[in-house]
CSV table of C-alpha atoms and ligand atoms in Angstrom, one decimal:
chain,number,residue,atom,x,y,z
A,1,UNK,CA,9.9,22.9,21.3
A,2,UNK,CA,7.6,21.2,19.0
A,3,UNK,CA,5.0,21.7,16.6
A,4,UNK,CA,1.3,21.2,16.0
A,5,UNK,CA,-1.4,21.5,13.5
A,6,UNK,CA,-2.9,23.7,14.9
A,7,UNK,CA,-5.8,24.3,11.7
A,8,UNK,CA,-6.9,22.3,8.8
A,9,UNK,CA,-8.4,22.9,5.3
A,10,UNK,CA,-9.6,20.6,2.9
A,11,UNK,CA,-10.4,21.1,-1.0
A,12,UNK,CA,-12.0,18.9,-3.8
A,13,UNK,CA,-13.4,20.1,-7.0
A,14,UNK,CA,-17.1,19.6,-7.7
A,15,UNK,CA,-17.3,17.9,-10.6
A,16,UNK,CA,-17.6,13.5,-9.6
A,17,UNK,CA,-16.6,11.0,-11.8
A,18,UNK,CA,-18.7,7.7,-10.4
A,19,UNK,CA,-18.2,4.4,-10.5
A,20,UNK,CA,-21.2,3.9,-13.1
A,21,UNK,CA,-19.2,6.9,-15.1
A,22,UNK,CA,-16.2,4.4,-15.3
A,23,UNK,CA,-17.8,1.6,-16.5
A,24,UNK,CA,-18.5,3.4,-19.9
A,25,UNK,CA,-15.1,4.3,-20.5
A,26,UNK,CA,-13.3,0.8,-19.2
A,27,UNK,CA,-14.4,-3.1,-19.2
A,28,UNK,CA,-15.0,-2.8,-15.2
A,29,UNK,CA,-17.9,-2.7,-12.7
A,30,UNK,CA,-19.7,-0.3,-9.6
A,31,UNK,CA,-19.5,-4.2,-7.7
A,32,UNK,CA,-16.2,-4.9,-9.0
A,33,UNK,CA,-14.3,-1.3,-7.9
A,34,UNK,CA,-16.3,-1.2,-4.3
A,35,UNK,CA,-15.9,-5.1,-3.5
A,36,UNK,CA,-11.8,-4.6,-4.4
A,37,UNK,CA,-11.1,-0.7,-3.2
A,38,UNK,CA,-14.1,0.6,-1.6
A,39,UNK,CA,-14.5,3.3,-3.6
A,40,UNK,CA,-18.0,4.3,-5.1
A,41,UNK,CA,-16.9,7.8,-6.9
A,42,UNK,CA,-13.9,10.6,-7.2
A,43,UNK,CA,-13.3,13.7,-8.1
A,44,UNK,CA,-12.1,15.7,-10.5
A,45,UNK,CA,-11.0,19.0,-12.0
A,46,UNK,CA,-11.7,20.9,-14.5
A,47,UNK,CA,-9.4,22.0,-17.6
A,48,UNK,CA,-7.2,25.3,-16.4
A,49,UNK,CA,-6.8,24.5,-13.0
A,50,UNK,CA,-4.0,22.9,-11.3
A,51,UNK,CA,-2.1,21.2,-7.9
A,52,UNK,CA,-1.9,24.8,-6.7
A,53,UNK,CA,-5.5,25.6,-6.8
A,54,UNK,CA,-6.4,23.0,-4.3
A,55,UNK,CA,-3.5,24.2,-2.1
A,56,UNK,CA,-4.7,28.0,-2.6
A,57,UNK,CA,-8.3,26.9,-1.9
A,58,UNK,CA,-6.9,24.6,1.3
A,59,UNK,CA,-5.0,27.4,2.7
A,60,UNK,CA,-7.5,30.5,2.0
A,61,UNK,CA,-9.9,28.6,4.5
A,62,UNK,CA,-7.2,28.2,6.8
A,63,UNK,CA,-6.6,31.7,6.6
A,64,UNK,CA,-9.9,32.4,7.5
A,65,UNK,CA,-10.8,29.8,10.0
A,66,UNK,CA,-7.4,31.5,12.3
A,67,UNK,CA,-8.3,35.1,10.7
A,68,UNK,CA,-4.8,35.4,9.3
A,69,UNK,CA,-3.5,36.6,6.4
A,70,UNK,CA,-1.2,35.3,3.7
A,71,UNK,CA,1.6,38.1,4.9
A,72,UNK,CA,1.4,35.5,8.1
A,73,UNK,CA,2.9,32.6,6.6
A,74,UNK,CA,6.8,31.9,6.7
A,75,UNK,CA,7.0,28.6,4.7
A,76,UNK,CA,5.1,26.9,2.0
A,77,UNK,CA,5.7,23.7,1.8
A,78,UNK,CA,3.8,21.2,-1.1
A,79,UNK,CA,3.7,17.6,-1.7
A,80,UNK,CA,2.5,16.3,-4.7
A,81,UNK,CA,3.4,14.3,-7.8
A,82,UNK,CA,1.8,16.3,-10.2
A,83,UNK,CA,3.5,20.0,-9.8
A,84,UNK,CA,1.4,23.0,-12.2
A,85,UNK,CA,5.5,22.1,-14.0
A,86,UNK,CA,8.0,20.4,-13.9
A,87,UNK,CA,9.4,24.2,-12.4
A,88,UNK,CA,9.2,26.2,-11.1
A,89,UNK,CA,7.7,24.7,-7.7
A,90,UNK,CA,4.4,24.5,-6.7
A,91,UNK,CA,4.9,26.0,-3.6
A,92,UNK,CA,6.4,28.9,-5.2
A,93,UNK,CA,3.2,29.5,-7.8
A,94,UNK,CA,1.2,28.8,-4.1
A,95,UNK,CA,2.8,31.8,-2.2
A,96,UNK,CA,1.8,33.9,-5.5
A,97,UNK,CA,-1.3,33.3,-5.3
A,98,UNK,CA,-2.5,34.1,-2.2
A,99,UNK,CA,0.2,36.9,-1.5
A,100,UNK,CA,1.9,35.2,0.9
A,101,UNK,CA,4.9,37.6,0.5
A,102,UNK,CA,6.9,36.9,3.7
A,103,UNK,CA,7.1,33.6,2.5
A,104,UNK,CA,9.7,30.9,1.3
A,105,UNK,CA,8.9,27.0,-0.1
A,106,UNK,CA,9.5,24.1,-1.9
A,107,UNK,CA,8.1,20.7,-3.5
A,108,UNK,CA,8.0,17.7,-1.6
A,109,UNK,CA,7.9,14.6,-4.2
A,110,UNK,CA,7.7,11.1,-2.1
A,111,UNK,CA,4.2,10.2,-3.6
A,112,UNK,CA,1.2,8.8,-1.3
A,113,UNK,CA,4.0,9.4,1.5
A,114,UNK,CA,4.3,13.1,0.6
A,115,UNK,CA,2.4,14.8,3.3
A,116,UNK,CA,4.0,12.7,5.9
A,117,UNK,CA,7.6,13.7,4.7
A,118,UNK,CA,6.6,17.3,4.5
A,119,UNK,CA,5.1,17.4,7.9
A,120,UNK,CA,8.7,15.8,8.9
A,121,UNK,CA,10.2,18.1,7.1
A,122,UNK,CA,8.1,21.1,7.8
A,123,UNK,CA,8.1,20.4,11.5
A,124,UNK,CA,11.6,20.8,12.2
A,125,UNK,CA,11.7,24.5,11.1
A,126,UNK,CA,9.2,24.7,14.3
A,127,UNK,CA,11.2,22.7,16.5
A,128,UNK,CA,14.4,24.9,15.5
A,129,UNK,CA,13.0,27.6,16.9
A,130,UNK,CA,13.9,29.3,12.7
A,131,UNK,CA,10.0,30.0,11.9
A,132,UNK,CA,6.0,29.9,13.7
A,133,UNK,CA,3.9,29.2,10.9
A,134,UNK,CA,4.5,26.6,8.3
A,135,UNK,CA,2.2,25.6,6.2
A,136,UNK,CA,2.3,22.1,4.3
A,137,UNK,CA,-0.2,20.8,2.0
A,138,UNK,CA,-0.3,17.6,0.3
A,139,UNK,CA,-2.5,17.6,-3.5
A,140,UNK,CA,-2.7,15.9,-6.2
A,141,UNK,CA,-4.6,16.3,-9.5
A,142,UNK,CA,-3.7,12.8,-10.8
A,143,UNK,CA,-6.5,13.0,-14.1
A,144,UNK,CA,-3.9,15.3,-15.2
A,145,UNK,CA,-1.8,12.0,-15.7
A,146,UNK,CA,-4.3,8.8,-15.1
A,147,UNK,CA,-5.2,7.0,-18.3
A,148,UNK,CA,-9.0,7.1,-18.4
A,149,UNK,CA,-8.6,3.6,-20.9
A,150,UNK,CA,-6.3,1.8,-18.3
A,151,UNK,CA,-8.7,-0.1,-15.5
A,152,UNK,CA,-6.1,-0.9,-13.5
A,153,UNK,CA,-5.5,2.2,-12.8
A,154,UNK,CA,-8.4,5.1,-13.6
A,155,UNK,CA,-10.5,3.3,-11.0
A,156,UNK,CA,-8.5,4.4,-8.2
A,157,UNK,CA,-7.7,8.1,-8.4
A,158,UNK,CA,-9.1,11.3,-7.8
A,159,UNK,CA,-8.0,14.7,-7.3
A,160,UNK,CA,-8.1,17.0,-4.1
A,161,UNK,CA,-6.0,17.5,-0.9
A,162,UNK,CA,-5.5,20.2,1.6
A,163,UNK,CA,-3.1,21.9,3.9
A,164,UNK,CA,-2.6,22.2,8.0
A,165,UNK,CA,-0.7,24.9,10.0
A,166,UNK,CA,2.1,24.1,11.8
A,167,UNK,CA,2.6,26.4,15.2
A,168,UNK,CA,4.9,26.1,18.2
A,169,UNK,CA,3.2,24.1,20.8
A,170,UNK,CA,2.5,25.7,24.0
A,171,UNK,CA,2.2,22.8,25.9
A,172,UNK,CA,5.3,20.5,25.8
A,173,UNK,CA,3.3,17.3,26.0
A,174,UNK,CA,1.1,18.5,22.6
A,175,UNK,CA,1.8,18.1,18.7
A,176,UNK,CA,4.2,15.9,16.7
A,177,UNK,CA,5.8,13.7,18.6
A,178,UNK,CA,7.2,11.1,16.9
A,179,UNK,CA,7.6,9.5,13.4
A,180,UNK,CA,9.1,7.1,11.2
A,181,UNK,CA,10.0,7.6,7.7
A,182,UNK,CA,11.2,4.8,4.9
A,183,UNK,CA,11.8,4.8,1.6
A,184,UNK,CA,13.6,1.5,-1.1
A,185,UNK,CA,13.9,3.0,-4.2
A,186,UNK,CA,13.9,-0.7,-5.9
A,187,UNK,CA,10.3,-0.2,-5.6
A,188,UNK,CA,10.0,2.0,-8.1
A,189,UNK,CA,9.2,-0.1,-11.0
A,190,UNK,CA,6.2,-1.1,-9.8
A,191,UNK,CA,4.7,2.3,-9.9
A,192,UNK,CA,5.9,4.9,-11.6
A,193,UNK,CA,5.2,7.7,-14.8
A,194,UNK,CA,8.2,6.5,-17.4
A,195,UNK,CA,8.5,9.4,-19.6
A,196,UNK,CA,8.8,13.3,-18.7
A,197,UNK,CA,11.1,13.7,-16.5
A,198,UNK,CA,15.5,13.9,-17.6
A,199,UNK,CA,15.6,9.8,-18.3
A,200,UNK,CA,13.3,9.6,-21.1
A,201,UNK,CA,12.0,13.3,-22.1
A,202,UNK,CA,8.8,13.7,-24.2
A,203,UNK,CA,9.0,12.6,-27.8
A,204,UNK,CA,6.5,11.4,-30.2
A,205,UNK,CA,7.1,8.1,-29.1
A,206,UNK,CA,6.5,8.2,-25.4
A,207,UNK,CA,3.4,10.3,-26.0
A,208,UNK,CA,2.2,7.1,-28.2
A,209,UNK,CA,3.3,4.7,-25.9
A,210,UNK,CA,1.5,6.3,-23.6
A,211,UNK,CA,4.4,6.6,-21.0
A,212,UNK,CA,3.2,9.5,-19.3
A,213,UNK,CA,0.5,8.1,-17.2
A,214,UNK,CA,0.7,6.9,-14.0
A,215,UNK,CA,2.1,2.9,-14.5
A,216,UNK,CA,1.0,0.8,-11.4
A,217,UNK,CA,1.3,-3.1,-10.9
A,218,UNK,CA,-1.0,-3.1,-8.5
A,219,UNK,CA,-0.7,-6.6,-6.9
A,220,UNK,CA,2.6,-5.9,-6.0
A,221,UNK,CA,2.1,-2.6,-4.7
A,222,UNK,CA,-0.9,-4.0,-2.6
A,223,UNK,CA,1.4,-6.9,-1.0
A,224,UNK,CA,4.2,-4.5,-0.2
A,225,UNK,CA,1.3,-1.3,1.1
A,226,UNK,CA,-0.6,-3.9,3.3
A,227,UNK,CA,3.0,-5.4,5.0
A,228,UNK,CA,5.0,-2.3,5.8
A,229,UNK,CA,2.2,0.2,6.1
A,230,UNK,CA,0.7,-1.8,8.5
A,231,UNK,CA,4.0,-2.9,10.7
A,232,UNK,CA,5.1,0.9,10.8
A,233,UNK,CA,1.9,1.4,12.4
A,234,UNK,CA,2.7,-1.0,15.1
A,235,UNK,CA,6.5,-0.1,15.2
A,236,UNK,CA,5.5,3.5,16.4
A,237,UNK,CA,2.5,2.1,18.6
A,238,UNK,CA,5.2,0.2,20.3
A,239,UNK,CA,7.6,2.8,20.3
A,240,UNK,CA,5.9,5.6,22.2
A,241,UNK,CA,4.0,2.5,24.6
A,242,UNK,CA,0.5,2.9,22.8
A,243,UNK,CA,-2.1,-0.2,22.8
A,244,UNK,CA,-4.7,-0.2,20.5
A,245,UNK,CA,-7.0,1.4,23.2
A,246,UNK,CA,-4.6,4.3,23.6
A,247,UNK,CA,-4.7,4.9,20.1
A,248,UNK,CA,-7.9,7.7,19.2
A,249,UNK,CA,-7.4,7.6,15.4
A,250,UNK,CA,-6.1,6.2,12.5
A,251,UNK,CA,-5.6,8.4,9.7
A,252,UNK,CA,-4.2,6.3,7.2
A,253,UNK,CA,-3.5,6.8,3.4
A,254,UNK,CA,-6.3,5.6,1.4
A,255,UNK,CA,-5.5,3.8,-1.2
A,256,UNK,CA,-7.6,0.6,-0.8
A,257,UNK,CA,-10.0,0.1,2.3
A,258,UNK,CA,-8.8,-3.5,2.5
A,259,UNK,CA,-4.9,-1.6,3.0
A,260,UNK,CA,-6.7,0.3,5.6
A,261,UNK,CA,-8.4,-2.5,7.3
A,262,UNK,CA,-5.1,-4.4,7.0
A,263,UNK,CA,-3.4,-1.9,9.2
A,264,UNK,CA,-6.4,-1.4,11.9
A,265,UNK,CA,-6.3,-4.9,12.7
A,266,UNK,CA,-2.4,-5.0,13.3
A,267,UNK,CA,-3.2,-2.0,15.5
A,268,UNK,CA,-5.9,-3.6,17.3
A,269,UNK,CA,-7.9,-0.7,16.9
A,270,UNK,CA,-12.1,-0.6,17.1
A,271,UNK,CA,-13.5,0.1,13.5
A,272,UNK,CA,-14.7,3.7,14.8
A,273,UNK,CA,-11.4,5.0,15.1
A,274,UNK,CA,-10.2,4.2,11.8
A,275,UNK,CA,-11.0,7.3,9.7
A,276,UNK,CA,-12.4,6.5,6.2
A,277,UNK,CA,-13.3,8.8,3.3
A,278,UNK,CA,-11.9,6.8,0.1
A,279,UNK,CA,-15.4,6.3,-0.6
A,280,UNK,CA,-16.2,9.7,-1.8
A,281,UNK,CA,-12.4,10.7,-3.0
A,282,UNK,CA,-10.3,7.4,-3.9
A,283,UNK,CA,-6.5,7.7,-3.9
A,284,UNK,CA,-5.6,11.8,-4.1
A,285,UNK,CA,-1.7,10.6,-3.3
A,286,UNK,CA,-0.2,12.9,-1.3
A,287,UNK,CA,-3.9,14.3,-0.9
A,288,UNK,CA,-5.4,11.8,1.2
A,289,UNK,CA,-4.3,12.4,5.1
A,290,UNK,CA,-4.9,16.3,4.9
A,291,UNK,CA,-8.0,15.4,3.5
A,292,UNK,CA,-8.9,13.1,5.8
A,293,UNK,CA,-7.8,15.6,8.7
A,294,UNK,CA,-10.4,18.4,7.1
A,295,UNK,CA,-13.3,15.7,6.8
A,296,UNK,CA,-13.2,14.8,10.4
A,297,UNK,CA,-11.5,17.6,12.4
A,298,UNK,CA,-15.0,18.2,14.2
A,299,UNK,CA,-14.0,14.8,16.1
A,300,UNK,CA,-11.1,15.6,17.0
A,301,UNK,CA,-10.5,16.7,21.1
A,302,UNK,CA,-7.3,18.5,22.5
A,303,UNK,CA,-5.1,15.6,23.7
A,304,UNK,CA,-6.5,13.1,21.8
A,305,UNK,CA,-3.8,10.4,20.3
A,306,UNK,CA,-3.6,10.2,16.4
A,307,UNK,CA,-1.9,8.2,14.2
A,308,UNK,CA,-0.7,8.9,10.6
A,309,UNK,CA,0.1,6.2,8.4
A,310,UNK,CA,0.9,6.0,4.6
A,311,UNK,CA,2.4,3.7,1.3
A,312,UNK,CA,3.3,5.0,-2.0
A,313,UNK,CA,5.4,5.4,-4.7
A,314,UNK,CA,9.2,5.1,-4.4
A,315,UNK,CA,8.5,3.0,-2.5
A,316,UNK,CA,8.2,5.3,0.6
A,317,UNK,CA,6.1,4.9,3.3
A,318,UNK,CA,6.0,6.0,7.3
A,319,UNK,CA,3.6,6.7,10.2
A,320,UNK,CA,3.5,9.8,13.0
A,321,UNK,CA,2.1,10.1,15.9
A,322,UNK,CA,0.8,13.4,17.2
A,323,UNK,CA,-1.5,14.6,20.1
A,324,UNK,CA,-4.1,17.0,19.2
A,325,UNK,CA,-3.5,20.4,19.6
A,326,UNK,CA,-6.9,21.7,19.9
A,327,UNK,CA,-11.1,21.1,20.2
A,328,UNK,CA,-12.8,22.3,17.1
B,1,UT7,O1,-1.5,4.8,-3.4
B,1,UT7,C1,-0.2,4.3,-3.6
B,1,UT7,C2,-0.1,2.8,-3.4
B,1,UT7,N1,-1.1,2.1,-4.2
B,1,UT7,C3,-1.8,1.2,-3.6
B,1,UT7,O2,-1.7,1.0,-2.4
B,1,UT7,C4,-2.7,0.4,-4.5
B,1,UT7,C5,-2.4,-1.1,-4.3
B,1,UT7,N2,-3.2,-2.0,-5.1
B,1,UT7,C6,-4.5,-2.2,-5.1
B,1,UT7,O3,-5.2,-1.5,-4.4
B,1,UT7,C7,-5.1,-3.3,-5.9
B,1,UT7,O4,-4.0,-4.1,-6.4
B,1,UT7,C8,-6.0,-2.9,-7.1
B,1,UT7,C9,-7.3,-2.2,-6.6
B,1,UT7,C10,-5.2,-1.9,-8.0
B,1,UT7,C11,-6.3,-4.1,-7.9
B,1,UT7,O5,-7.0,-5.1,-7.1
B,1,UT7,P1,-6.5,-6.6,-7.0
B,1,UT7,O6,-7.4,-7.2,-6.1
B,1,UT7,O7,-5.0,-6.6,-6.7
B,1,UT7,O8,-6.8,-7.0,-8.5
B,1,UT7,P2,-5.8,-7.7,-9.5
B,1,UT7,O9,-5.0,-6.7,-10.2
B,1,UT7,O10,-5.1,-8.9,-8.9
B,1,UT7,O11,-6.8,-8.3,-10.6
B,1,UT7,C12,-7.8,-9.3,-10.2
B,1,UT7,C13,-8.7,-9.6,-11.4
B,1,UT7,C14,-7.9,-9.8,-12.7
B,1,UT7,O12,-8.6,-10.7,-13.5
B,1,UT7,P3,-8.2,-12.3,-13.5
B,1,UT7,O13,-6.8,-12.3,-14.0
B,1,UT7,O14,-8.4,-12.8,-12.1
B,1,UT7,O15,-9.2,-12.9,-14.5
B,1,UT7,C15,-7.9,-8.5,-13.4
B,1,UT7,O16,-7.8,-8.6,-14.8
B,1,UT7,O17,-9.5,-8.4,-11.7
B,1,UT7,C16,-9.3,-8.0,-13.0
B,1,UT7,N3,-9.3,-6.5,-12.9
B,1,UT7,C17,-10.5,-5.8,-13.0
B,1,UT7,N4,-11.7,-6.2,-13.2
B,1,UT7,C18,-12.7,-5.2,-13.3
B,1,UT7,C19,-8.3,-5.6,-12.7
B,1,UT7,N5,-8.8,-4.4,-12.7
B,1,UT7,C20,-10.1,-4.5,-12.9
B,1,UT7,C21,-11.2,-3.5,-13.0
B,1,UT7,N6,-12.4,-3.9,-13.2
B,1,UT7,N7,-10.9,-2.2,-12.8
């Protein structure tokens, strides 16, 4: 059996933080941030809120869209890097807030690659035949721990994400239907948060040093993202037989258009099926693919052949390949 997404939902807060905005609080440029990322403005939320108020907000239109309710669901599952806390799980403050009752979850932490390992993960319970509606969301409220004084880094994120359905496919030859996942931990100097978690807990000191921001080298990062994001693209084009003209879309993470363009081209894809929103969002981590998915679900046809493809953290990256399960 496998599984499909079989409904989207997206969610960003109102409140943008431009490119003009950034350039009064760090030595940086509009020309500078679009010529190098492509990204003009983000997001961002307000005090009080949370990762789990994008996923409640994501879901709750889901919800609606299928006219289910929250009683429905039999697994939460959330990716993020920036949980409500440290614990419980997010998924667990999630299925509180919208009543899902009937329902179990956990966190999924593998950074920009968190929705793809969730969908993995989430997927299986649907292949099993064990449950017949998952839900997995991938958010991320990084100003909660992006250093508004730090260029290298502020300029890039946003928060927002949202969550798809996962449901049994009726028809064999729809939904997941292949993927590839990798992860080298000896990546994980070059972008990390040092303090917070059991290695170095808070103190005085890490709070002045300022350890508990997001840390990014980002040349580094860029060289390994544009390499292996872009050959697992191709290893699961070749994989499953797909030229570039098989291929429908490319929903890639976006954490730099030139990343993005990077991987299209080893694709050999046509620039209209490469899906791009970083201009209104920036990085949302493990926020960027459902996004993406609620942005342009009104393209999508039954049948048609989409790619998934992300970096991040760790490092971890991977791609899937899915059919679509149904016209919007
Ligand atoms: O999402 C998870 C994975 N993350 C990524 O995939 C991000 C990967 N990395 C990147 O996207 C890019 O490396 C950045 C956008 C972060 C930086 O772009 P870059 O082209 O790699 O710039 P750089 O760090 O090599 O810096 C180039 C120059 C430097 O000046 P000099 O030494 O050439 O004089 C920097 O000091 O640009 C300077 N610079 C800036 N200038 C204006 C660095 N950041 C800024 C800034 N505004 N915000």
């Amino acid at each position: 059996m496998r599984a499909a997404i079989t409904a989207v939902g997206g969610y960003v807060p109102e409140k943008v933080l431009t490119n003009k905005d950034l350039e009064k609080l760090v030595d940086t440029s509009d020309e500078w941030i679009q010529s190098r990322t492509g990204i003009k403005e983000r997001r961002v939320m307000e005090d009080g809120t949370a990762t789990s108020d994008i996923c409640v907000a994501s879901i709750e239109k889901i919800l609606k869209k299928r006219s289910l309710k929250a009683e429905d669901i039999d697994l939460i599952i959330v990716a993020t890097v920036t949980p409500d806390h440290v614990f419980p799980a997010t998924a667990n403050i999630v299925s509180d807030k919208l009543g899902a009752i009937n329902a179990w979850g956990f966190d999924v932490s593998a950074a920009c690659s968190g929705f793809l390992y969730a969908l993995e993960t989430g997927s299986k319970f649907i292949e099993c035949g064990k449950h017949k509606k998952v839900i997995v969301c991938g958010a991320d409220k990084m100003s909660a721990i992006v250093n508004y004084e730090d260029r290298n880094t502020c300029i890039i994120f946003g928060d927002g994400g949202g969550a798809v359905l996962l449901e049994p496919s009726e028809d064999e030859n729809i939904g997941i239907i292949d993927s590839i996942l990798k992860s080298d931990g000896s990546g994980r100097e070059f972008l990390h948060q040092k303090a917070g978690g059991s290695m170095n807990p808070p103190t005085h000191e890490t709070i002045d040093a300022r350890e508990h921001f997001v840390f990014q080298e980002g040349k580094t990062v860029f060289k390994f993202a544009v390499t292996n994001m872009a050959q697992v693209s191709r290893d699961i084009m070749d994989r499953n037989n797909l030229t570039g003209a098989d291929v429908d879309y490319l929903a890639a993470h976006q954490a730099n258009l030139r990343i993005i363009d990077a991987t299209a081209k080893r694709m050999e894809l046509d620039q209209e099926k490469v899906l791009i929103n970083i201009q209104k969002y920036g990085n949302t981590t493990a926020g960027t693919i459902p996004l993406l998915l609620s942005d342009f679900e009104s393209k999508f046809k039954k049948g048609d052949n989409i790619i998934l493809a992300a970096f991040g953290g760790g490092f971890t990256w991977g791609a899937i390949y899915l059919k679509w399960a149904y016209n919007s």
